[in-house]
Structures are given as structure tokens and as C-alpha cells.
Coordinates of C-alpha atoms and ligand atoms in Angstrom, one line a residue:
X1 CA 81.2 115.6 101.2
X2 CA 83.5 113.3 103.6
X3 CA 87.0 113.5 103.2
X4 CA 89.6 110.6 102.4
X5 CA 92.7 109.8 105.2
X6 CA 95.0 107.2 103.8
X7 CA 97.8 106.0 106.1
X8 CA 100.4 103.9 105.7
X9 CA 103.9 103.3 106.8
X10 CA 106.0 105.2 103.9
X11 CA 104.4 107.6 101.6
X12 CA 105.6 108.3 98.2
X13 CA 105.8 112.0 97.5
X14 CA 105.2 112.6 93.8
X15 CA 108.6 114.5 93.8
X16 CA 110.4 111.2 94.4
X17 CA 111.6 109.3 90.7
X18 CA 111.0 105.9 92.9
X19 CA 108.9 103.4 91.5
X20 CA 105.9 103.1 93.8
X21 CA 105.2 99.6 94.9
X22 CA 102.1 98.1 95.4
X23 CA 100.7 99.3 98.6
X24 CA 101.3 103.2 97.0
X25 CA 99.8 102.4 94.0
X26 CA 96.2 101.8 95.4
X27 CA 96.5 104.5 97.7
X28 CA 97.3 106.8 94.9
X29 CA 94.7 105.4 92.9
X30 CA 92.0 106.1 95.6
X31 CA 93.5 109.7 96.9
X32 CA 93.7 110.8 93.1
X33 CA 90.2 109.8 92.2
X34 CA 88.6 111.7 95.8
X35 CA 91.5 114.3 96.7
X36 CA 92.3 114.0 100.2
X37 CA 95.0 113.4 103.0
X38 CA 97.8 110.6 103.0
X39 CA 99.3 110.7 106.2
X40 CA 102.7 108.5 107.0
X41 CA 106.7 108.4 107.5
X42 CA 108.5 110.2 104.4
X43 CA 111.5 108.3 104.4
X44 CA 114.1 110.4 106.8
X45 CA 115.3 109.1 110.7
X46 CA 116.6 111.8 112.5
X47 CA 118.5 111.9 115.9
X48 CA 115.8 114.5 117.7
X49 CA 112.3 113.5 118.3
X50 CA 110.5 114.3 115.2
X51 CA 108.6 117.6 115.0
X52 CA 105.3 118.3 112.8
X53 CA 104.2 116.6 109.5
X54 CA 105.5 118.1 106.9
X55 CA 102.7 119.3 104.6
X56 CA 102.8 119.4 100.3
X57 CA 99.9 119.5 98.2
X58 CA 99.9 118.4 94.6
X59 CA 96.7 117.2 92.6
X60 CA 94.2 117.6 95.2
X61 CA 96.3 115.5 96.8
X62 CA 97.7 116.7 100.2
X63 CA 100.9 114.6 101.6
X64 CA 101.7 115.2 105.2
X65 CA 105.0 113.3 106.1
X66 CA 106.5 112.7 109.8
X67 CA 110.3 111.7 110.4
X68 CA 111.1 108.4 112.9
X69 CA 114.2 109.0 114.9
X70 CA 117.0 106.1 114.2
X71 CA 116.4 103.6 116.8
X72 CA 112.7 103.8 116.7
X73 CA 112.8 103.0 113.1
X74 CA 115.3 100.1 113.6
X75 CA 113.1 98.5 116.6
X76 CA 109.9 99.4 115.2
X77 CA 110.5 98.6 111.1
X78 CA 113.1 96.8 111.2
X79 CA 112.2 95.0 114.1
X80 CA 109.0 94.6 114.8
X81 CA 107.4 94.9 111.3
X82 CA 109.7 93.0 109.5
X83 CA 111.1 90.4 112.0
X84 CA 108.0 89.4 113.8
X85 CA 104.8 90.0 111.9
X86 CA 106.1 90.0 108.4
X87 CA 107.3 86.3 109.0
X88 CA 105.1 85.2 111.2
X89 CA 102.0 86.5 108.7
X90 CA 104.0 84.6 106.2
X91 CA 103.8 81.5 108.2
X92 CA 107.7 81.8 108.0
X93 CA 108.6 80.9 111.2
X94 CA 112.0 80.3 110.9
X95 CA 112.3 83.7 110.5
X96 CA 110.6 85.4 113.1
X97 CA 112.2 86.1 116.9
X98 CA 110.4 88.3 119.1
X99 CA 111.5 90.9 121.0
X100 CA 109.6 93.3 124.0
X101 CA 111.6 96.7 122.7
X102 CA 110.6 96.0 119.7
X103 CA 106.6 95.6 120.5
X104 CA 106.8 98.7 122.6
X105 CA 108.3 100.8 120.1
X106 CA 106.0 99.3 117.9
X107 CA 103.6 100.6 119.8
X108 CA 105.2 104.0 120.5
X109 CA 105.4 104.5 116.8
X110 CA 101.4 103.9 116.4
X111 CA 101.2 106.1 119.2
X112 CA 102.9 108.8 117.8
X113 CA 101.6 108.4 114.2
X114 CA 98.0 108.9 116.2
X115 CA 99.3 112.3 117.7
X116 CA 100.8 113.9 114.9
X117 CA 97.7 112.8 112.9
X118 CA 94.9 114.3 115.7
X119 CA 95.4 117.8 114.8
X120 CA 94.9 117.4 110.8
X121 CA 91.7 115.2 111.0
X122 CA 88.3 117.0 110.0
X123 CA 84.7 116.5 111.3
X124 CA 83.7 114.9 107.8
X125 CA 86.6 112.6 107.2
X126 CA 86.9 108.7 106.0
X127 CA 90.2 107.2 107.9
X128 CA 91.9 103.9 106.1
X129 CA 94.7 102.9 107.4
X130 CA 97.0 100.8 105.5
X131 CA 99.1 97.3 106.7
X132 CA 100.5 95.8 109.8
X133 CA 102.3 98.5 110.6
X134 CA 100.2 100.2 111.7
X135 CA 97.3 98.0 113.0
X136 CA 97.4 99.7 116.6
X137 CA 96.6 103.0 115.1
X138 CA 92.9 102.6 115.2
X139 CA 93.3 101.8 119.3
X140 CA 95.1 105.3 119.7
X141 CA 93.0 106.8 117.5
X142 CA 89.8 105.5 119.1
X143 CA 91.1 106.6 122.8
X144 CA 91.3 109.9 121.6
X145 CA 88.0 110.3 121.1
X146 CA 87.9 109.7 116.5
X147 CA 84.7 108.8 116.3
X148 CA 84.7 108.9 112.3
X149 CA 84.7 105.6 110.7
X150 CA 88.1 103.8 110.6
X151 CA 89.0 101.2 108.4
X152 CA 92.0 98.9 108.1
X153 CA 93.0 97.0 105.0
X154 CA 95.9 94.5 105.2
X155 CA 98.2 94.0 102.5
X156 CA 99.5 90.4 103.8
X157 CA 98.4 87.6 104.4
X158 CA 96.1 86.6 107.9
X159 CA 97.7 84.0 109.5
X160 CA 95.3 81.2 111.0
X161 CA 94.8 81.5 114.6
X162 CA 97.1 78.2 115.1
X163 CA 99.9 80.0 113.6
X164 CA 99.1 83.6 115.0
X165 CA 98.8 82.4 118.4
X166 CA 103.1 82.0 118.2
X167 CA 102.7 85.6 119.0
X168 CA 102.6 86.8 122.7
X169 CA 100.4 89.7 122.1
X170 CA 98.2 87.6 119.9
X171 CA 94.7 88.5 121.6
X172 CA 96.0 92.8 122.1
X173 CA 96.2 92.1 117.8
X174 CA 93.1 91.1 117.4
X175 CA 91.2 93.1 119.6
X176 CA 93.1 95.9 118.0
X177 CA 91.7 95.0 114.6
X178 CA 88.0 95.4 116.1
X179 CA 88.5 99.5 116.8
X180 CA 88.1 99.5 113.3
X181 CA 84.5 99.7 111.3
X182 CA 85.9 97.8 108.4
X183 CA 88.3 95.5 107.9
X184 CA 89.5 94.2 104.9
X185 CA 92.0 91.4 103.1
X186 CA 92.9 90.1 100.1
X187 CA 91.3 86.4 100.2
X188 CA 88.9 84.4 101.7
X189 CA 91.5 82.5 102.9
X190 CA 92.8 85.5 104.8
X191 CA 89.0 86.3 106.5
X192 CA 88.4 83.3 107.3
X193 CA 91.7 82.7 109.1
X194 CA 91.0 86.5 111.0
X195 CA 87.2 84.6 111.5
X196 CA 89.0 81.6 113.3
X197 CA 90.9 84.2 115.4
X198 CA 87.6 86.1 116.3
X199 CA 86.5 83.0 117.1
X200 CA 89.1 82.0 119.6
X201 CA 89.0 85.3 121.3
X202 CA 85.3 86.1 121.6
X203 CA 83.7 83.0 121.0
X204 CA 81.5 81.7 117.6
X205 CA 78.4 83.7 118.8
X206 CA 81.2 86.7 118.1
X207 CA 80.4 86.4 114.2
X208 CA 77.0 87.0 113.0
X209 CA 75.3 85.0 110.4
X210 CA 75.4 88.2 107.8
X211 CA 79.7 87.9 108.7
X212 CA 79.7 91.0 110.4
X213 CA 81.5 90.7 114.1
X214 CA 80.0 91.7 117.3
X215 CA 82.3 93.1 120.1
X216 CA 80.9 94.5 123.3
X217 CA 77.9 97.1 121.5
X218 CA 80.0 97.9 118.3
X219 CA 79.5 96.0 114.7
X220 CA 82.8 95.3 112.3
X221 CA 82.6 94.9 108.5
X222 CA 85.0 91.8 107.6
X223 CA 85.5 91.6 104.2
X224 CA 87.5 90.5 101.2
X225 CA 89.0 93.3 98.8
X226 CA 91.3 91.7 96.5
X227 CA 93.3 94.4 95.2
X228 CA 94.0 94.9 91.4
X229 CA 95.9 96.7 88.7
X230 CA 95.2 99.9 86.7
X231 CA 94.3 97.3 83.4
X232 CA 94.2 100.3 81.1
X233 CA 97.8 102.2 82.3
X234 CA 99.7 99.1 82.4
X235 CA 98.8 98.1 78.7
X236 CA 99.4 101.4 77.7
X237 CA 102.8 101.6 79.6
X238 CA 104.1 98.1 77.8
X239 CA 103.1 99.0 74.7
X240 CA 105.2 101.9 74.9
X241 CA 108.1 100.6 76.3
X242 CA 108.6 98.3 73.6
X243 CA 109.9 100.9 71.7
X244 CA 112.0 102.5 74.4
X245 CA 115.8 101.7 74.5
X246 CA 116.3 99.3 77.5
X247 CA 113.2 96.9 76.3
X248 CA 114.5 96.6 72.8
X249 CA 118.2 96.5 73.6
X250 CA 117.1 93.3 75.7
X251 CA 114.8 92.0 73.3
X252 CA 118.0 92.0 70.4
X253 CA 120.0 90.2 73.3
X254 CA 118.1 87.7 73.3
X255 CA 119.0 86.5 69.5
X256 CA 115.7 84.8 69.1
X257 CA 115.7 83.0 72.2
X258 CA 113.0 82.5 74.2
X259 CA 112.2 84.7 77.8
X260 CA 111.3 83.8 80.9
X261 CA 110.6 87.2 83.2
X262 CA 110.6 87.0 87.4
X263 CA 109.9 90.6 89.2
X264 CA 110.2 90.3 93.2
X265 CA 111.5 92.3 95.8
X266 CA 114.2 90.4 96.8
X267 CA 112.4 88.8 99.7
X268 CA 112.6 85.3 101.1
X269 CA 108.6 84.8 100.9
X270 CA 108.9 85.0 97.0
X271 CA 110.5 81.8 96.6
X272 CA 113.3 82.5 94.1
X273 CA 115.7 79.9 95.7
X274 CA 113.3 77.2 94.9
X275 CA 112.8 78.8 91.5
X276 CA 116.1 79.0 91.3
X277 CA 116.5 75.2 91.6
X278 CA 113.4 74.4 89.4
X279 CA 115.1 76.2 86.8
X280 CA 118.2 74.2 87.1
X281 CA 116.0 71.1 87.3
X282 CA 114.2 72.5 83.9
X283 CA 117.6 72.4 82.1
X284 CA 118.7 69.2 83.5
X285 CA 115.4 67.6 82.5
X286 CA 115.1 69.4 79.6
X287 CA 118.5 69.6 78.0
X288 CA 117.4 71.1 74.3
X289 CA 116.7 74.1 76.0
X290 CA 120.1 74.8 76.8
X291 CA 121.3 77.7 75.0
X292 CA 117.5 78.4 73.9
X293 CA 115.9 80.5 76.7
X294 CA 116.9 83.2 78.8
X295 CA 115.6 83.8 82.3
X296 CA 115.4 87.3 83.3
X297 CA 115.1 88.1 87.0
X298 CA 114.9 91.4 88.3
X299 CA 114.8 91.4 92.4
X300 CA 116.0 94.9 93.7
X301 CA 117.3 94.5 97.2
X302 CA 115.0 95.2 100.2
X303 CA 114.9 95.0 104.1
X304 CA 118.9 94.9 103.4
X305 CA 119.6 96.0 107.2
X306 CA 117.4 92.6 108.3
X307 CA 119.2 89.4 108.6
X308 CA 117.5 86.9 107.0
X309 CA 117.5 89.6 103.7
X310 CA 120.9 89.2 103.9
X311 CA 121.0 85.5 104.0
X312 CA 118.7 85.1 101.2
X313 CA 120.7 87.2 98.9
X314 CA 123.5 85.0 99.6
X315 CA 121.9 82.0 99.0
X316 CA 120.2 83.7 95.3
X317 CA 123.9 85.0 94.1
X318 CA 125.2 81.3 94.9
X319 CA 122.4 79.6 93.4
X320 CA 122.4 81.8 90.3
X321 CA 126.3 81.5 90.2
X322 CA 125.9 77.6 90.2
X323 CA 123.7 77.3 87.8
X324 CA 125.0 80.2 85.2
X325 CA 128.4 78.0 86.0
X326 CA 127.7 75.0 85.2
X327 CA 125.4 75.6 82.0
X328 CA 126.6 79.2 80.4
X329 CA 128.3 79.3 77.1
X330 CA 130.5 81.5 75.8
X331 CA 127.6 83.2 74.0
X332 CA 124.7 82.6 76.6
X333 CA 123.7 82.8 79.8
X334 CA 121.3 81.1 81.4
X335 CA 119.9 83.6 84.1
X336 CA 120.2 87.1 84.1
X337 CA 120.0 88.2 87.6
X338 CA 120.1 91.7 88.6
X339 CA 119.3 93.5 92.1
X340 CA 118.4 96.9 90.9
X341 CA 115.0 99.0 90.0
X342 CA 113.3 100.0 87.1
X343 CA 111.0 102.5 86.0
X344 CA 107.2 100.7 86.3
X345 CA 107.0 101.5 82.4
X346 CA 110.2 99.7 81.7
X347 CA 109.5 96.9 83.8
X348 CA 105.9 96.1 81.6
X349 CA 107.7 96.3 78.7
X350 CA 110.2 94.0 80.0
X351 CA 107.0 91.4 81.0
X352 CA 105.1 91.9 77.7
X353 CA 108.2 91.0 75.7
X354 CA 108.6 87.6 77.9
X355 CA 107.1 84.1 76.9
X356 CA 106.7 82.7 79.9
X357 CA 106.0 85.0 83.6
X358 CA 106.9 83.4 86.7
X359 CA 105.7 84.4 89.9
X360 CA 106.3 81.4 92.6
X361 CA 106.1 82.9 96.2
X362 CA 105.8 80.7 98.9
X363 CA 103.3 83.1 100.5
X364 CA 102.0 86.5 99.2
X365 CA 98.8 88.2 100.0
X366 CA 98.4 89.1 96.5
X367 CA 100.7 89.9 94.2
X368 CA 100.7 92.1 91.6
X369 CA 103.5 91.2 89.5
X370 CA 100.9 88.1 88.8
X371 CA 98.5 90.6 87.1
X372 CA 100.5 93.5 85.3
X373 CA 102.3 90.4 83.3
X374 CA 98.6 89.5 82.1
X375 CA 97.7 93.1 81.8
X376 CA 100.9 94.0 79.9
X377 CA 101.0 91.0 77.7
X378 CA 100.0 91.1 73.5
X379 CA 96.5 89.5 73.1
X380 CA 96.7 88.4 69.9
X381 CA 99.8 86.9 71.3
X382 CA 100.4 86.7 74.9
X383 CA 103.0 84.6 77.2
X384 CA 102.1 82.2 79.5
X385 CA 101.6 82.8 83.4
X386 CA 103.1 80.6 85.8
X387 CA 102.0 81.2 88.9
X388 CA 102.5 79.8 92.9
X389 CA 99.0 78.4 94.1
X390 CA 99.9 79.8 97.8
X391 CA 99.4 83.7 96.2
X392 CA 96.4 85.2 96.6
X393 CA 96.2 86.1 92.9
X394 CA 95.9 82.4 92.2
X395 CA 92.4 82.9 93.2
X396 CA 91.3 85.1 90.6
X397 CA 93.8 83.9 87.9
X398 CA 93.0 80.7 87.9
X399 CA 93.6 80.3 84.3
X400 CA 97.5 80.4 85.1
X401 CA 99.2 77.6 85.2
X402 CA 99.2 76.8 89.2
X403 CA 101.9 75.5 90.8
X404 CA 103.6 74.5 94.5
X405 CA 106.5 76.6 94.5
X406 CA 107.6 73.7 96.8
X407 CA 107.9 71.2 94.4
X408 CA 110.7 72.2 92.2
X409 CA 110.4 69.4 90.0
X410 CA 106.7 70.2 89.0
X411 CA 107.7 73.6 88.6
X412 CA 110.4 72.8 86.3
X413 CA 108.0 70.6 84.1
X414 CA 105.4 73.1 83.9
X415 CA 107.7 75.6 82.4
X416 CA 108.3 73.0 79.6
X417 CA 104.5 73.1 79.8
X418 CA 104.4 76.9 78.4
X419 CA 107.3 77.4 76.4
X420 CA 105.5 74.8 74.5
X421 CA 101.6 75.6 74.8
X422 CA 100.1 76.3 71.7
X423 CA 98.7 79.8 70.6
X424 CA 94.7 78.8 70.9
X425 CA 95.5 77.9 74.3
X426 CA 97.7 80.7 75.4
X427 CA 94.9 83.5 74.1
X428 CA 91.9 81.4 75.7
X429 CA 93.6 81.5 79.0
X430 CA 94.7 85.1 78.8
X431 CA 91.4 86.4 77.6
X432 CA 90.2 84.2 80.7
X433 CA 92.3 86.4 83.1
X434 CA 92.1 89.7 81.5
X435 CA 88.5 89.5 81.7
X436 CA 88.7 89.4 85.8
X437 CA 91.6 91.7 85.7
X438 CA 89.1 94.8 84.0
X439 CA 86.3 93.4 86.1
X440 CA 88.2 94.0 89.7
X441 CA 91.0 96.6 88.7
X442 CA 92.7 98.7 91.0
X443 CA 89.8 101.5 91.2
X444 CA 87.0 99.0 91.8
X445 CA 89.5 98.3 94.7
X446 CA 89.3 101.3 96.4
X447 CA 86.2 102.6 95.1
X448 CA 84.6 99.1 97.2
X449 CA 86.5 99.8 100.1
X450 CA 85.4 103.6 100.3
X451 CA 81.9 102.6 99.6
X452 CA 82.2 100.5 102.3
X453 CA 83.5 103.8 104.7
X454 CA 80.5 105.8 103.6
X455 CA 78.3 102.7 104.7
X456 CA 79.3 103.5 108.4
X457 CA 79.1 106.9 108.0
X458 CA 75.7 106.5 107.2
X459 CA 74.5 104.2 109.7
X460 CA 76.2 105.9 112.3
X461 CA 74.4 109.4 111.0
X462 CA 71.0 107.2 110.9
X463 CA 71.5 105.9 114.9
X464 CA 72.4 110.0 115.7
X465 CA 69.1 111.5 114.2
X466 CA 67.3 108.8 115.8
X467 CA 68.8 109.5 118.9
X468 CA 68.0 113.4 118.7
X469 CA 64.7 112.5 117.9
X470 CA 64.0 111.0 121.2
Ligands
ADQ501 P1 104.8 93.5 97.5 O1 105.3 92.4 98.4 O2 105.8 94.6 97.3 O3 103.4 94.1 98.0 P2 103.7 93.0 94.8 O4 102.2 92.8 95.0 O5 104.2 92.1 93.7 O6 104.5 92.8 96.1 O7 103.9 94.5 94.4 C1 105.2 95.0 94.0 C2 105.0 96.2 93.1 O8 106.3 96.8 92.9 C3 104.5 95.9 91.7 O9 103.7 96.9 91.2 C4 105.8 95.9 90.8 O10 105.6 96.2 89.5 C5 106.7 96.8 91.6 N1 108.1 96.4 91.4 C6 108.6 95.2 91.7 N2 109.9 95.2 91.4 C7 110.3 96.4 90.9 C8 111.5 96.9 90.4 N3 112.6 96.3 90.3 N4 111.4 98.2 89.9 C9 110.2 98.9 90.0 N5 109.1 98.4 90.5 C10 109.1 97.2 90.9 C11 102.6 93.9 99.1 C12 102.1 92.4 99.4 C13 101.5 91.9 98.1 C14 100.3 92.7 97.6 C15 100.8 94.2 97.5 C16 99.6 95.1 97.2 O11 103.2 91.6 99.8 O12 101.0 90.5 98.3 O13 99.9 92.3 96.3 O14 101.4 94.6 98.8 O15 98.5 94.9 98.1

């Protein structure tokens, strides 16, 4: 039996109350179900350089977590990861500056994280890595002689090669993507933009008529994995929390008024200014709905250390000061806006007790608020999706109502749209998307992209007993 690696940036330890996000919920979902390794930074910088993993086991599960000193962390995560790819796989580039320190310690990190992981690998094991953090690993991995099948799954978007060609090191990127056996992304969109990449560097004969690429003599399995949620948890989690003493101390608040839920990390790629503005425009358009819906917005902070975090937080408690300002009464208020975390359990309640769920990014390589709010919602009476057409989820919940975040006015229209949509249509649409939800949940996920793992394995065991046949 072959053994599951998972690593990733940050690891949750179990011992930690934080609410996992999305990354750590599908690697969870994949360690739990096979046991095995998840290998990554705990959380801690420290001053001296970092000694070994630190190793705790729990469920089958064993965590081994390595420190980053300070400044490695702050030119690598802060830097690197979050001020050049994260924007520039956004197509944000506004954003993005780039920075040589940066990339090396970005690559000194990978390095590293190759090191520390050497000594804990076994002769059986499956290796995914997780994200673009982390997308030299494979290289350092390879060049110290793994020859177990690697795989790589990015949570983001893939920028087009127009766009990723911005980048200095654009063609060390790619080429760094084909150490790995499989690679995988949310979308079409996303392989086919890596495809065009592949295409610019190696040339069309590159990719094969079956989609696989050819590199020198090795084979890579590009392929879409569009990750999901756990369907069954997440109902079971909102029902629940209806009952618990934050949900329903909201739900009185709300005197009968109508809800409109947002859950983000406060990030500039999930488009709350402009949502902030539709909603304004909704108001303005709309004026009976003054005093007659809420919108809750929950958006802890992230990234705070990174600039352009900092601006965007500006610009959201302006925005939401403007419009609370100008249309709050002495008994409402028109958007409730608050930076902090929730338990995930409280947070489904919170989306199953909402008419209307808006998710607007301007760019997301999933998103998974999108799918808990049509996991966690009532069938017999659910609310109404709205969600941005640049999200990858748009593609499998295509029964939402789609939108341009961009256009602020449409925006604003269609949430008149749903506050007013009748019930036939609101169950025909969620049944619609509830169906694809239980058809590609969160263990089909990882159960495709494991499958996929012990595909290698086995072709690569078929080429060495032919070869000690000869
Ligand atoms: P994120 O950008 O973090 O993930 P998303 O997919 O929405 O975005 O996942 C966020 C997760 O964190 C959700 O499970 C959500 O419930 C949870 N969460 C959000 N706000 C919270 C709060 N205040 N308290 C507690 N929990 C909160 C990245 C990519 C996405 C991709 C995921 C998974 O950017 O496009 O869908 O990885 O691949």
C-alpha cells in the first residue's frame, strides 16, 4: 500500500481552534480518508535557522511542521507569494512588483522544505504538493533523486501565457510545473491557459492529442480537478447552528427583514468594493428596500503585513461607512461589516439563514463560499446564489444567478432579481446545483486526484518489470 504526502504552505494542526480554510479542508479530507504525512510551515518564524520538523500524530494522520525564520517568511510569503504570484495569477497587476530577494528566498524556502522533507519520505509514497508556494518543490525534489510520483494541484487561478509572461522567471515556472507527473487546476480555463504556456515554451507538438505533455522523455498528466465541499457535513453543520446562540441572536436582529450574506477573506481579488457600491446602487435604485434588508458581511482580515491588504481595508471601512451614513436609521443598518472569524459551523448557519448569498470576486480559482451557501441552504426553502462569472464555481453552478462583479449596476439589479424570485424557481435552481455539488464533493476531489497518483505509480512499475525482463 503507497503512502499519502500532502504539502502545503501552512498546515493546520488539529490542536489549533482556527477555522481551516479551503486549501486545509481538502487536504484533511484526503489525509483522513488514506492516513498519511502532511508536511508544511506550522505557523512560527524564529530568529535561528529552523531545526527538524516537528512530528504529531493524530487519526492516522501524522503532521510534521518546520519553522521559517523572520525575514525568510517576510521575502518569501509575504513577498514573493503574495506580492508577485498571488496578483499576477489574479491578473491584478496593479498589484504585483517584483523583487530578486524575494524570488531567491522563494526559492530557498522550496529548497529547504525539500531538505527537511528527504529524510521522512518512504519507498511506497504518493507526493502532492499543494499551491504556488511551493511550485519549485518538485525541481528540488526531483534533483535529489524522488523518483515516486509527484503531483502538484494549484489552488488559483493559471494565468494565460500573455499575462504570465509579466514575470521574469516565467519559463523557470513552467518548466518547474513539468517535474511533476500530475498536474492539476480548478477549470478548463486554467489548463488551457497552462496549455498556451506549454505551448510557448516547448512548442504545440509539446501537447499530445490525448492532453498529456511531452518534455524531453517524461509524460505530464494535465488535468482539471475542480475542488468541492463535504455536501453532507455542511448541511449537517447549518442545520445545527440554527439553533446555536450567535445564528439565532442574528436571525431576531433582523426583525423580519430580509438577509443578504458575503463570506471573504478580506482580499482585494474578492471584489467587495464593487459589491460595496452595487449595494449602494441597489438602495439607490431600489429605494423600498431601505430599512427592509440587511447585508451581512463577514471578511476577517488577511495578508495584513502586505500593502495593498491594507489599502483595501481602507477603502471597505470607507465605503461601508458611506453607505451605512448616508442610508442607516436609528433602528437599521444597512451593512453589517465585521473583520473577524467564525467557527465553520457558525458561519453555515449564518448562510442557511440568508435570502440572498453573494459571492462577486473579480478572480477566484474556485471558491467555496459559492458552494457551502448551496450546500447549507433549506431545500424546501433555499436563498438565492448570486455569484461573479469570473469564479471558477461559476462553472459548475451555473444555475446561480451570474454576474460581472464589474458592472455594479447589473449587480445591483440582480439582487432585486432574488430578493424577489419566486419559490418554484428558487428550489428548481437549487436542486440544480445541489445535484453537482454531491456529484463532485470534496472526497471525489481528492479521491480523483490520488487515483490519478496511483496511475503513475503503476505505469512507472509496468516500464520497471519490463525493463528487468530484458
Ligand atoms: P480562499 O481564497 O481562501 O481559497 P475560498 O474558496 O472561499 O477562498 O475558501 C475559504 C474557506 O474559508 C471557506 O471554507 C470558508 O467557509 C472559510 N472561511 C471564510 N471566511 C471565514 C471566517 N470568517 N471564519 C471562518 N472560516 C472562514 C483558495 C482559493 C479558492 C479555492 C480554495 C480551495 O483562492 O479559489 O476555492 O483555495 O481550493
Amino acid at each position: 500500500m503507497s503512502r499519502l504526502v500532502c504539502v502545503s504552505n501552512r498546515i493546520s494542526l488539529p490542536r489549533k481552534s482556527a477555522a481551516p480554510g479551503g486549501l486545509a479542508v481538502g487536504v484533511l479530507n484526503a489525509l483522513k480518508r488514506t492516513g498519511g504525512l502532511w508536511f508544511g510551515w506550522g505557523g512560527e518564524t524564529v530568529d535561528e535557522v529552523p531545526g527538524d520538523p516537528d512530528l504529531h500524530i493524530r487519526d492516522g494522520v501524522t503532521y510534521a511542521t518546520v519553522d521559517l525564520r523572520r525575514r525568510e517568511f517576510e521575502l518569501y510569503y509575504n513577498g514573493y507569494a503574495n506580492q508577485v504570484l498571488w496578483p499576477l495569477f489574479h491578473y491584478f497587476l496593479r498589484s504585483m512588483r517584483y523583487n530578486v530577494d524575494e524570488r531567491d528566498a522563494y526559492e530557498d524556502v522550496n529548497r529547504m522544505f525539500a531538505q527537511k522533507l528527504l529524510p521522512l519520505l518512504e519507498p511506497r509514497d504518493l507526493i502532492w504538493v499543494h499551491d504556488y508556494h511551493l511550485i519549485p518543490l518538485g525541481r528540488y525534489l526531483r534533483e535529489a533523486g524522488v523518483r515516486r510520483p509527484l503531483g502538484f494541484f494549484l489552488h488559483i487561478p493559471f494565468p494565460n501565457i500573455e499575462m504570465l509572461r509579466v514575470l521574469p522567471p516565467y519559463a523557470e515556472l513552467l518548466r518547474d510545473l513539468t517535474c511533476y507527473d500530475v498536474v492539476g487546476f480548478q477549470t478548463e480555463n486554467d489548463l488551457q491557459a497552462f496549455y498556451s504556456g506549454i505551448e510557448h515554451l516547448f512548442g504545440a507538438e509539446a501537447i499530445r492529442g490525448d492532453g498529456r505533455i511531452r518534455v524531453g522523455d517524461r509524460v505530464i498528466r494535465a488535468e482539471v480537478f475542480p475542488i468541492g465541499v463535504d455536501v453532507a457535513t455542511t448541511q449537517n453543520e447549518a442545520m445545527e447552528a440554527m439553533s446555536s446562540d450567535v445564528v439565532r441572536r442574528m436571525y431576531d436582529s433582523l426583525m423580519g427583514r430580509q438577509l443578504m450574506v458575503g463570506v471573504d477573506r478580506l482580499d482585494y481579488s474578492k471584489g467587495l468594493v464593487e459589491r460595496f457600491s452595487a449595494y449602494q446602487h441597489f438602495l439607490e435604485t431600489y429605494p423600498e428596500n431601505v430599512g427592509r434588508i440587511t447585508y451581512l458581511q463577514i471578511a476577517p482580515l488577511s495578508r495584513s503585513d502586505v500593502k495593498a491588504y491594507v489599502e483595501i481595508r481602507q477603502a471597505l471601512e470607507q465605503a461601508s461607512g458611506r453607505t451605512n451614513g448616508r442610508f442607516a436609521n436609528t433602528d437599521w443598518t444597512p451593512i453589517r461589516y465585521l473583520n473577524r472569524n467564525f467557527p465553520h459551523a457558525t458561519l453555515m448557519g449564518l448562510l442557511r439563514s440568508a435570502h440572498v448569498g453573494i459571492v462577486t470576486p473579480l478572480r477566484d480559482g474556485m471558491n467555496l463560499v459559492a458552494k457551502e451557501f448551496v450546500a447549507a441552504q433549506n431545500p424546501d426553502d433555499p436563498g438565492v446564489l448570486i455569484l461573479s462569472n469570473l469564479a471558477g464555481a461559476a462553472r459548475e453552478l451555473s444555475s446561480a444567478l451570474l454576474v460581472n462583479p464589474y458592472d455594479t449596476r447589473a449587480v445591483g439589479n440582480t439582487l432585486q432579481a432574488a430578493l424577489s424570485m419566486a419559490l418554484p424557481e428558487r428550489r428548481e435552481r437549487h436542486a440544480a446545483m445541489l445535484q453537482t455539488l454531491k456529484r463532485n464533493d470534496i472526497a471525489a476531489w481528492s479521491r480523483r486526484f490520488v487515483e490519478a497518483l496511483e496511475k503513475v505509480d503503476a505505469a512507472e512499475s509496468r516500464v520497471r518489470a519490463i525493463g528487468n525482463s530484458v
